[in-house]
PDB file of C-alpha atoms in Angstrom:
ATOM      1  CA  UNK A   1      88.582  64.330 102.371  1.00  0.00           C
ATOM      2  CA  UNK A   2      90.752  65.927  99.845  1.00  0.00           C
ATOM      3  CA  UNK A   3      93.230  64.116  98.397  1.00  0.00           C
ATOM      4  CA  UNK A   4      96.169  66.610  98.166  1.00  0.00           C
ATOM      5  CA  UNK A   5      98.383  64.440  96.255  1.00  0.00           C
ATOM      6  CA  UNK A   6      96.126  64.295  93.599  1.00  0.00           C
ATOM      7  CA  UNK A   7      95.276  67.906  93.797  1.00  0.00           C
ATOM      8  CA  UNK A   8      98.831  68.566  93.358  1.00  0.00           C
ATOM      9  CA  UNK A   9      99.006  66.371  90.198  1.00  0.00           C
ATOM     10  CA  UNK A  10      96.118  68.808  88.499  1.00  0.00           C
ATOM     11  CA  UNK A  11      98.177  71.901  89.950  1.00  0.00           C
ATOM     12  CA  UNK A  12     101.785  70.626  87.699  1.00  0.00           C
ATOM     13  CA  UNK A  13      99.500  69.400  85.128  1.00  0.00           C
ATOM     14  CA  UNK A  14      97.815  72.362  84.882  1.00  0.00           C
ATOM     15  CA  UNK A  15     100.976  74.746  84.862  1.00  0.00           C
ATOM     16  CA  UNK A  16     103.208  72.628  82.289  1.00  0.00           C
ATOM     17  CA  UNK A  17      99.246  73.193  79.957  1.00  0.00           C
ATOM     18  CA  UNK A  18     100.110  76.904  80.111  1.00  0.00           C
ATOM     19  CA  UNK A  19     104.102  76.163  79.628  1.00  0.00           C
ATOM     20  CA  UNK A  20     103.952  74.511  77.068  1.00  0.00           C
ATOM     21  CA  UNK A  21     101.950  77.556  74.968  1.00  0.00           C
ATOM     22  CA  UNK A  22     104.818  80.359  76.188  1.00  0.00           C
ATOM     23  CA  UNK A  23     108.254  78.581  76.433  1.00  0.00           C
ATOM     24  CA  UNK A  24     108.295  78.069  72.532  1.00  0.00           C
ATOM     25  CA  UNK A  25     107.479  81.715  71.659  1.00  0.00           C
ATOM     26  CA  UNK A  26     110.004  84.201  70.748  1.00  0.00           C
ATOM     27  CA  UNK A  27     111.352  87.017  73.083  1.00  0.00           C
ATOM     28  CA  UNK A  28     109.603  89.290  71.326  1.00  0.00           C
ATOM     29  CA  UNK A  29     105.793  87.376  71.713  1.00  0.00           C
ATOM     30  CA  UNK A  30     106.629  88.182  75.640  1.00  0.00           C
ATOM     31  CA  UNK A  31     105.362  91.754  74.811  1.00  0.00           C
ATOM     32  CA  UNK A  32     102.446  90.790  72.971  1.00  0.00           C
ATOM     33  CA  UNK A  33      99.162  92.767  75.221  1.00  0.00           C
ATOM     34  CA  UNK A  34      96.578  90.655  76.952  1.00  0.00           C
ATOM     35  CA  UNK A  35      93.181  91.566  78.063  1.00  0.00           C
ATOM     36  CA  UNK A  36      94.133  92.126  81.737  1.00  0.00           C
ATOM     37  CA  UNK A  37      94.966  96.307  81.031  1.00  0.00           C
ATOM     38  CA  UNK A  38      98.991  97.243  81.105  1.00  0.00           C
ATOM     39  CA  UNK A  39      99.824  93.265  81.258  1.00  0.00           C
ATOM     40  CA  UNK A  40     101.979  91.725  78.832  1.00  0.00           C
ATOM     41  CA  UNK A  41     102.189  87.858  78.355  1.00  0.00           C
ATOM     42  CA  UNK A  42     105.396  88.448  80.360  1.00  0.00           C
ATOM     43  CA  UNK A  43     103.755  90.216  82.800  1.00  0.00           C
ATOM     44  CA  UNK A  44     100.814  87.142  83.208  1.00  0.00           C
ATOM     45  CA  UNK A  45     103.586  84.470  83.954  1.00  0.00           C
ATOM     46  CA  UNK A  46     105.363  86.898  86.042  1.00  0.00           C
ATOM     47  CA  UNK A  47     102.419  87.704  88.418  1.00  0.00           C
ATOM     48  CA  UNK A  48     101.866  83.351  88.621  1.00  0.00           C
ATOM     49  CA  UNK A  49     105.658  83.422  89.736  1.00  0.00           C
ATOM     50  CA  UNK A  50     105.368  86.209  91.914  1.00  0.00           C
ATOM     51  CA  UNK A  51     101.843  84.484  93.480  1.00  0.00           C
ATOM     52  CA  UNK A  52     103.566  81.121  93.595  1.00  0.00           C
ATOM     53  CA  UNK A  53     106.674  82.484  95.831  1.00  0.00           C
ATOM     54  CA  UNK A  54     104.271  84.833  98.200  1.00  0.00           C
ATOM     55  CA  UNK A  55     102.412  81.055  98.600  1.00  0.00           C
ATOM     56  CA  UNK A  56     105.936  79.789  99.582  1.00  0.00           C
ATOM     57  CA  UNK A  57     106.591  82.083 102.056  1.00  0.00           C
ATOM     58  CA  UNK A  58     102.970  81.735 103.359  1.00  0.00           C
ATOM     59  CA  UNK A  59     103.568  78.022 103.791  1.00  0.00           C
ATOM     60  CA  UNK A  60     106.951  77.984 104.662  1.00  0.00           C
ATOM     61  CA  UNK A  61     107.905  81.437 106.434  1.00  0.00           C
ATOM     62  CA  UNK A  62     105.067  83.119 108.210  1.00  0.00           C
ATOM     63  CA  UNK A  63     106.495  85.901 109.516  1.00  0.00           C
ATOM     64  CA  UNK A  64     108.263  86.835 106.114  1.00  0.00           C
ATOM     65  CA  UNK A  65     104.742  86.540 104.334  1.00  0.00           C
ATOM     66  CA  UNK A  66     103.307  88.857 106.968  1.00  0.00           C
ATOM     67  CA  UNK A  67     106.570  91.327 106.226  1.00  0.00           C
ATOM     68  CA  UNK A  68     106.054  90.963 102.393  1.00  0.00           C
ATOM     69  CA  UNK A  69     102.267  92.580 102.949  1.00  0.00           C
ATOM     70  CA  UNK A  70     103.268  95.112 105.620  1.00  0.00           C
ATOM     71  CA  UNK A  71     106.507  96.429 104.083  1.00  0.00           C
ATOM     72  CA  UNK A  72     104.547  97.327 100.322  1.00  0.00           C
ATOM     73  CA  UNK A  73     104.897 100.886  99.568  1.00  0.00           C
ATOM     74  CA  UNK A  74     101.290 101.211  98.108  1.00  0.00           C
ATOM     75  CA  UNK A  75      98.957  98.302  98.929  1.00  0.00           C
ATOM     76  CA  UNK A  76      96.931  98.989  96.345  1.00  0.00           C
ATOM     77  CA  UNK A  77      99.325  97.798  94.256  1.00  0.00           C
ATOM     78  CA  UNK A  78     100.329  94.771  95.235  1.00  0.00           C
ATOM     79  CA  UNK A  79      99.417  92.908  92.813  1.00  0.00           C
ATOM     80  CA  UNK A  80     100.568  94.927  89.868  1.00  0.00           C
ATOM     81  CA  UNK A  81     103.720  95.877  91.116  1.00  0.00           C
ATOM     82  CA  UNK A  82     104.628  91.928  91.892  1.00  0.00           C
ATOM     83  CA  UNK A  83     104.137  91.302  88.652  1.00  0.00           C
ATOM     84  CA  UNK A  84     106.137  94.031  87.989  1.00  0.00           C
ATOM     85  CA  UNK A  85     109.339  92.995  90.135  1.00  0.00           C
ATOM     86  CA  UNK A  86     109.708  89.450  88.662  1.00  0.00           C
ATOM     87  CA  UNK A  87     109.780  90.406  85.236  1.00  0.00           C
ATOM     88  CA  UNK A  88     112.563  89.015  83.312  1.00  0.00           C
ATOM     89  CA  UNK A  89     113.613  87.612  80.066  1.00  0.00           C
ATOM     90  CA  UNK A  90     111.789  84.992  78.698  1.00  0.00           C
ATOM     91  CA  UNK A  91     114.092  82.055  79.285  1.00  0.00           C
ATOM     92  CA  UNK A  92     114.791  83.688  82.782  1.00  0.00           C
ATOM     93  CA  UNK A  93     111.370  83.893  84.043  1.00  0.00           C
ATOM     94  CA  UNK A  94     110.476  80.400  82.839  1.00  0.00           C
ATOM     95  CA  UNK A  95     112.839  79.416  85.090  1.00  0.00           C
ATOM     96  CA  UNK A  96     112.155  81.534  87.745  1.00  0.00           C
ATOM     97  CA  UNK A  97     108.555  80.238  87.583  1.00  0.00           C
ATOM     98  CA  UNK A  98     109.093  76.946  86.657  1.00  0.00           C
ATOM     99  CA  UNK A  99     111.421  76.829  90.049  1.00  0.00           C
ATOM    100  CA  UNK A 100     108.680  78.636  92.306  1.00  0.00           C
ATOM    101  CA  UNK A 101     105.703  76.660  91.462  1.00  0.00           C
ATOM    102  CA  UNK A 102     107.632  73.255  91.945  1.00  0.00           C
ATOM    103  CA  UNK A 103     109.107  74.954  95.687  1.00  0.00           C
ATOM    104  CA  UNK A 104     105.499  75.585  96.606  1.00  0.00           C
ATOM    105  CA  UNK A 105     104.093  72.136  95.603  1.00  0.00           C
ATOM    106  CA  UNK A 106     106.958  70.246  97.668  1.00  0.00           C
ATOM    107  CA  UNK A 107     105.569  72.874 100.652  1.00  0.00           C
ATOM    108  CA  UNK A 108     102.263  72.348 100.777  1.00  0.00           C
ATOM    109  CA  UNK A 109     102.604  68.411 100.226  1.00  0.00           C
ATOM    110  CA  UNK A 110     105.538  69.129 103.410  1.00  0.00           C
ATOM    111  CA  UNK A 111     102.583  70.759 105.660  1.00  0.00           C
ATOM    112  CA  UNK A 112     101.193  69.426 108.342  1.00  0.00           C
ATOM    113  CA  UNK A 113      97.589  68.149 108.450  1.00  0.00           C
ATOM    114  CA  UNK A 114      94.906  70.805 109.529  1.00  0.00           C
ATOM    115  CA  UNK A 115      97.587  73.350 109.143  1.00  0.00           C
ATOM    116  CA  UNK A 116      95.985  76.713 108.222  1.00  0.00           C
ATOM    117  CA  UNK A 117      98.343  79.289 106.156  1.00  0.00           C
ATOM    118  CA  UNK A 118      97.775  82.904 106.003  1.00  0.00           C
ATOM    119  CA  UNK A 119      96.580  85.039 103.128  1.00  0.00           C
ATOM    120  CA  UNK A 120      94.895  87.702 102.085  1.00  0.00           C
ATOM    121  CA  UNK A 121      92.447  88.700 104.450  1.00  0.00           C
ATOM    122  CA  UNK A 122      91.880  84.930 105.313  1.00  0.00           C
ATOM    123  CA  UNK A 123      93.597  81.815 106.349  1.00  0.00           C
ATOM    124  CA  UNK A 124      93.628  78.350 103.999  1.00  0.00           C
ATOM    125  CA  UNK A 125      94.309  74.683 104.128  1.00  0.00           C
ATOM    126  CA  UNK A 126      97.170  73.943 102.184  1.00  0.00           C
ATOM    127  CA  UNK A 127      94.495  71.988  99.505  1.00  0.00           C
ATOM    128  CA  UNK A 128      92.968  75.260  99.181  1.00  0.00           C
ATOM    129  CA  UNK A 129      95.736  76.730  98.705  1.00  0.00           C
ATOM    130  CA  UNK A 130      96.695  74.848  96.102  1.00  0.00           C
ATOM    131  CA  UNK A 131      92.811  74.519  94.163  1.00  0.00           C
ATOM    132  CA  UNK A 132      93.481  78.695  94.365  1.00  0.00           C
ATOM    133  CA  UNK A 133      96.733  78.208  92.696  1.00  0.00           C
ATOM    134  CA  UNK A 134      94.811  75.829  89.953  1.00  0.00           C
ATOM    135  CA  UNK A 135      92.708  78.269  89.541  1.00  0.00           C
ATOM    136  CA  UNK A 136      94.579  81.409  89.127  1.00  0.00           C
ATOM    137  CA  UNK A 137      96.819  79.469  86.667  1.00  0.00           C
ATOM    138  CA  UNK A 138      93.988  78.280  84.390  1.00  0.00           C
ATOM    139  CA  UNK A 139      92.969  81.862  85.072  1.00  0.00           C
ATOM    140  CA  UNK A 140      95.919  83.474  83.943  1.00  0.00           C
ATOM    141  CA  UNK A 141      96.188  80.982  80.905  1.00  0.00           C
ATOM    142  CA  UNK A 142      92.514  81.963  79.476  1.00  0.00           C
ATOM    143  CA  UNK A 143      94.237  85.081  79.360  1.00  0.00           C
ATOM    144  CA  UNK A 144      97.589  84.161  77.147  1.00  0.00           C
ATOM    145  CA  UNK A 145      95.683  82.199  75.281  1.00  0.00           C
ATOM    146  CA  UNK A 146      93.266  85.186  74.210  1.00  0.00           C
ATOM    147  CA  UNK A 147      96.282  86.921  73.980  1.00  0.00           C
ATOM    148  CA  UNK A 148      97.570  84.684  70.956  1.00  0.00           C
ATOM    149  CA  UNK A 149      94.228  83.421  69.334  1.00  0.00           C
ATOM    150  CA  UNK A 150      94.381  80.025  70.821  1.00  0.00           C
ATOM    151  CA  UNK A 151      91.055  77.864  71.918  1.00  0.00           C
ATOM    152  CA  UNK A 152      92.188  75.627  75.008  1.00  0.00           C
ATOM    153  CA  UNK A 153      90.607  72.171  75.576  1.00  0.00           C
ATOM    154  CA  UNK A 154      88.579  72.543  79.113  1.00  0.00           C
ATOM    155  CA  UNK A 155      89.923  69.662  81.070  1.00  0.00           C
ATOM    156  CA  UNK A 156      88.290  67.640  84.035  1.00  0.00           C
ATOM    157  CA  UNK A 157      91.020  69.896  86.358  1.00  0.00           C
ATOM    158  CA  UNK A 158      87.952  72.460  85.959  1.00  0.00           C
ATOM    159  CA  UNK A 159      85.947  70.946  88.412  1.00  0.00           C
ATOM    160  CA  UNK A 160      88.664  72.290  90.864  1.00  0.00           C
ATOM    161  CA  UNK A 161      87.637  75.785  89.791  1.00  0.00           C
ATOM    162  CA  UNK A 162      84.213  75.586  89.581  1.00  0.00           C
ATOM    163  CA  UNK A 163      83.939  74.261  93.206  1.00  0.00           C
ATOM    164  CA  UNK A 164      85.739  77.053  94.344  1.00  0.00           C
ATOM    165  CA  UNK A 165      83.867  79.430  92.327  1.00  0.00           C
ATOM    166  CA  UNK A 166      80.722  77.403  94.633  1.00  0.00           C
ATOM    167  CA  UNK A 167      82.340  77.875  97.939  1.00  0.00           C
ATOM    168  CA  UNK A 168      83.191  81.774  97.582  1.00  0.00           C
ATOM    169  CA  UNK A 169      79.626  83.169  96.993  1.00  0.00           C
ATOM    170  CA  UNK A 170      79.582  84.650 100.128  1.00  0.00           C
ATOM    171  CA  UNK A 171      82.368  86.224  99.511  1.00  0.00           C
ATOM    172  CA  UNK A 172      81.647  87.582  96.143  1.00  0.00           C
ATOM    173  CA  UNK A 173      78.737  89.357  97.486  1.00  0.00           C
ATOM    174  CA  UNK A 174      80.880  90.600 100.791  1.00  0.00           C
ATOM    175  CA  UNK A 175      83.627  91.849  98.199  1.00  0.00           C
ATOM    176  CA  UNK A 176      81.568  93.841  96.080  1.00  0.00           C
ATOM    177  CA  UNK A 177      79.974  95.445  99.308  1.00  0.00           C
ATOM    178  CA  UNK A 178      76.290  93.698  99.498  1.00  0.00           C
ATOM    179  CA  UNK A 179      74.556  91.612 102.066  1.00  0.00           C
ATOM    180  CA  UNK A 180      76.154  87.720 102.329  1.00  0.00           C
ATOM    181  CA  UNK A 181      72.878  86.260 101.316  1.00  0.00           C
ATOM    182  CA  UNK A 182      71.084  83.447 103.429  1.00  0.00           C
ATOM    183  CA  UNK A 183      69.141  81.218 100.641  1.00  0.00           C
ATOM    184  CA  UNK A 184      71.229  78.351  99.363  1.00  0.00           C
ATOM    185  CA  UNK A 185      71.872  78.070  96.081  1.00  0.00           C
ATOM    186  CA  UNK A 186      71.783  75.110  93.528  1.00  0.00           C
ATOM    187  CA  UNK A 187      74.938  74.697  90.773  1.00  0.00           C
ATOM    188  CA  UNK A 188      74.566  72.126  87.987  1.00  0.00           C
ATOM    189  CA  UNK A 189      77.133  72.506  85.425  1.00  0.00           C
ATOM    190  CA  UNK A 190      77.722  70.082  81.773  1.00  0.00           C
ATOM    191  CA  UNK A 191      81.219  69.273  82.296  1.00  0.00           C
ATOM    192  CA  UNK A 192      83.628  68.636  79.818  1.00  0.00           C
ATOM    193  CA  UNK A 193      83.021  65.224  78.923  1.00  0.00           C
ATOM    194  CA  UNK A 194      79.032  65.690  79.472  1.00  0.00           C
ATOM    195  CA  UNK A 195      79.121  64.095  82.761  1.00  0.00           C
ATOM    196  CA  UNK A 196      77.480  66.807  85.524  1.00  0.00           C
ATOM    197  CA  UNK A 197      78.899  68.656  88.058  1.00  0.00           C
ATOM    198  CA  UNK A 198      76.185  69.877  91.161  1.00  0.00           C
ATOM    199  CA  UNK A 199      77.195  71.750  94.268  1.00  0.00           C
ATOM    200  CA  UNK A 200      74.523  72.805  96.721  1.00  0.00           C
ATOM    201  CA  UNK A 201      71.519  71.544  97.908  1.00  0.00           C
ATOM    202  CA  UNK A 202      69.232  69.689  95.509  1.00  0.00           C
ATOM    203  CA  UNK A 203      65.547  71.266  96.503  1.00  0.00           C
ATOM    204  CA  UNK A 204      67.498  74.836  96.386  1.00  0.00           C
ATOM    205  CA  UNK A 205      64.923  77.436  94.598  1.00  0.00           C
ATOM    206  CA  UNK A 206      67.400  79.633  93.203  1.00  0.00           C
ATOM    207  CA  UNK A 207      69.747  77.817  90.829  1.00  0.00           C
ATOM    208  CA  UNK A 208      72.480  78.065  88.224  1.00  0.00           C
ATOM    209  CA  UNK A 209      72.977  75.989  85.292  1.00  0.00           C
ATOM    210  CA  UNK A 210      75.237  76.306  82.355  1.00  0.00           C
ATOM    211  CA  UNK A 211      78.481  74.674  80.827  1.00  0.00           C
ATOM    212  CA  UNK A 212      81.290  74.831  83.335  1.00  0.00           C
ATOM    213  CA  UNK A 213      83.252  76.000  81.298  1.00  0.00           C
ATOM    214  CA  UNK A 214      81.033  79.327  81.125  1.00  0.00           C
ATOM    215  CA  UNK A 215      80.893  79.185  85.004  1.00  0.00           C
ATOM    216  CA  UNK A 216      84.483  79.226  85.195  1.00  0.00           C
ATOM    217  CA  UNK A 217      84.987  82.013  83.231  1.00  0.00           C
ATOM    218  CA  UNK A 218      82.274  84.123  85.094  1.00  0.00           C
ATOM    219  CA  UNK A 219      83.799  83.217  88.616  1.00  0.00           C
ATOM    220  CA  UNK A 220      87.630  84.188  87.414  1.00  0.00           C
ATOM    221  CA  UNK A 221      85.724  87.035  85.831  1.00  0.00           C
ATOM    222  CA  UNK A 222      87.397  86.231  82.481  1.00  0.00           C
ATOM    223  CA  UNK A 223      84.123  86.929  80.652  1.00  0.00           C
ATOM    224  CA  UNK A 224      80.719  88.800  80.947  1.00  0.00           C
ATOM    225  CA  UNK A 225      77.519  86.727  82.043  1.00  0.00           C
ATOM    226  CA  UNK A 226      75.879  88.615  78.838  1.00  0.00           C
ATOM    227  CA  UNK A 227      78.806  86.321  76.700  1.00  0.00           C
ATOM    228  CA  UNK A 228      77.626  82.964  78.794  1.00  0.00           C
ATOM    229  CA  UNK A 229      75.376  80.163  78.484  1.00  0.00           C
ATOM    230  CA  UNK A 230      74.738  80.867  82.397  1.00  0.00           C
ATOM    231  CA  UNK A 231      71.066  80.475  83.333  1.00  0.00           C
ATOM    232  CA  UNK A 232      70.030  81.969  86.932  1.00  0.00           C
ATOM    233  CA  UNK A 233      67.005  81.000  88.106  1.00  0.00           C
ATOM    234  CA  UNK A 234      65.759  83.304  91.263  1.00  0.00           C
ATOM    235  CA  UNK A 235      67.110  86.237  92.645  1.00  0.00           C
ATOM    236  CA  UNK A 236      70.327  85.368  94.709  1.00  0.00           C
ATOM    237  CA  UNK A 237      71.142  83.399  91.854  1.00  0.00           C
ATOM    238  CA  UNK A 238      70.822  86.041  89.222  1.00  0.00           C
ATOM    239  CA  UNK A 239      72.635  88.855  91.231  1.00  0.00           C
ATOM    240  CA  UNK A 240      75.450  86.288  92.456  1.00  0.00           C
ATOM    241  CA  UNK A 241      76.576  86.021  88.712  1.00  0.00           C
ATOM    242  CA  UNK A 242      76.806  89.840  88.680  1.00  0.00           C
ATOM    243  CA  UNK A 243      79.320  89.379  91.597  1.00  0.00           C
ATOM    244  CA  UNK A 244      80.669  86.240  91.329  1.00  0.00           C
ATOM    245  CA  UNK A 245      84.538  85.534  92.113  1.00  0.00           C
ATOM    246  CA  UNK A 246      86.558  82.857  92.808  1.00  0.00           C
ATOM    247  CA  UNK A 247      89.645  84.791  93.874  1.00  0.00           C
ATOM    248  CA  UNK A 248      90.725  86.834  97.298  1.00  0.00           C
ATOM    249  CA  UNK A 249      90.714  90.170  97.149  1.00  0.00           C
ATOM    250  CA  UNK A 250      88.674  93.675  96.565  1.00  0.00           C
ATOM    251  CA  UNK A 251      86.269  93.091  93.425  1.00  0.00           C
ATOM    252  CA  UNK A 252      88.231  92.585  89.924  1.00  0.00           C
ATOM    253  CA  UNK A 253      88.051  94.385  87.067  1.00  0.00           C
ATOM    254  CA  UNK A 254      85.027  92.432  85.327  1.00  0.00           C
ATOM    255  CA  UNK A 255      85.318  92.138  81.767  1.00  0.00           C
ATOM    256  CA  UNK A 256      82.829  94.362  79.507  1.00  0.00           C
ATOM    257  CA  UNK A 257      80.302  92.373  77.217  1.00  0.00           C
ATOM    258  CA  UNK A 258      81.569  91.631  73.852  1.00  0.00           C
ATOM    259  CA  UNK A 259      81.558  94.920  71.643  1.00  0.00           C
ATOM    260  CA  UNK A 260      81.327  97.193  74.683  1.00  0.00           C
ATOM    261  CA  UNK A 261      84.659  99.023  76.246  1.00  0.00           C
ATOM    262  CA  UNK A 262      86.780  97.243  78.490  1.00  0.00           C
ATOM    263  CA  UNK A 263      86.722  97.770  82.247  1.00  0.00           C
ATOM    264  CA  UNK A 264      89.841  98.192  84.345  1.00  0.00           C
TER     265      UNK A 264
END
């Protein structure tokens, strides 16, 4: 069983990581680009605040989460335009965010066990909703931090990321349009103090090995398999890392190979 507590711990631990590299930076730093296309690092921690308070309402206030998806004027947009409407000055959306993130942890340690919440196209335990939340925040963060030239530690609070990046093959495959395959698949990943980290069935033929650091960034979709130590042996493995991703939704805007042009 999960231990949410814990979990919980890694979320805050994981979010004051990535405060810690933006509250010190100067106003004008907030309009620095980042690899997402049209973000800013304003717009990253904006989008985690906006994600963070649609969680909230999800755990707290069903039928305003449900109104929140219904009422958007282009759902298509979602995303981008929730970024987009809790922009703020610097010191302003720290706070916001910093307030939001610590109002969703006190509701999801609040909910009752077995409780499922609604999302996107899905419903999820209130531990998986907060492993997503680790995830998109260490997400988000790979992107700041390639936004300002800095090389982040990988922690242990990976593993949270790459067994989610495990548990949503199917859906990688179902996102991107292609049959939910049937063969099991293997994962053994080095993790960040050498120790290894397997998900799957042992005597699986296809199989991926690899840092998991490098997993990580494939599932998140924060770099190319071409720019990974990923190895995939057989074919579901080999196409799932063409697919792979850890996060709800239509398929994300994969990142290009080094050297080649961005995609959207």
């Amino acid at each position: 069983m999960v231990d949410l507590t814990a979990l919980l711990a890694d979320l805050a631990a994981e979010s004051e990581q990535l405060d810690a590299l933006v509250a010190p930076l100067p106003p004008e730093a907030w309009a620095r680009p980042t690899p997402a296309p049209g973000w800013t690092l304003a717009h990253q921690i904006a989008h985690l605040a906006w994600t963070d308070h649609v969680a909230h309402l999800a755990a707290t206030d069903t039928a305003a989460f449900f109104a929140s998806v219904t009422s958007a004027p282009d759902p298509s947009r979602l995303v981008d335009d929730g970024a987009e409407a809790f922009l703020a000055p610097p010191a302003a959306l720290l706070a916001r965010w910093r307030t939001g993130r610590a109002a969703l942890a006190a509701a999801l340690a609040a909910a009752p066990a077995g409780e499922k919440l609604p999302w996107y196209g899905t419903r999820m335990s209130p531990a998986s909703m907060a492993t997503a939340r680790l995830m998109e925040t260490w997400a988000h963060g790979e992107d700041v931090a390639d936004a300002l030239g800095v090389r982040r530690t990988p922690t242990a609070r990976l593993r949270h990321v790459a067994h989610l990046g495990f548990r949503t093959l199917g859906h990688g495959f179902a996102a991107h349009g292609r049959a939910v395959p049937t063969a099991p698949v293997r994962v053994e990943l080095v993790a960040p103090h050498g120790d290894t980290w397997a998900f799957g069935p042992e005597d699986a033929a296809d199989r991926v090995t690899g840092p998991a650091l490098d997993f990580c960034l494939l599932v998140t979709q924060r770099r190319h398999r071409a720019d990974l130590a990923l190895v995939a042996t057989g074919p579901v493995a080999d196409e799932w890392l063409d697919v792979a991703q850890a996060f709800a939704g239509p398929p994300g805007g994969k990142r290009a190979a080094a050297g080649s042009e961005a995609l959207r």
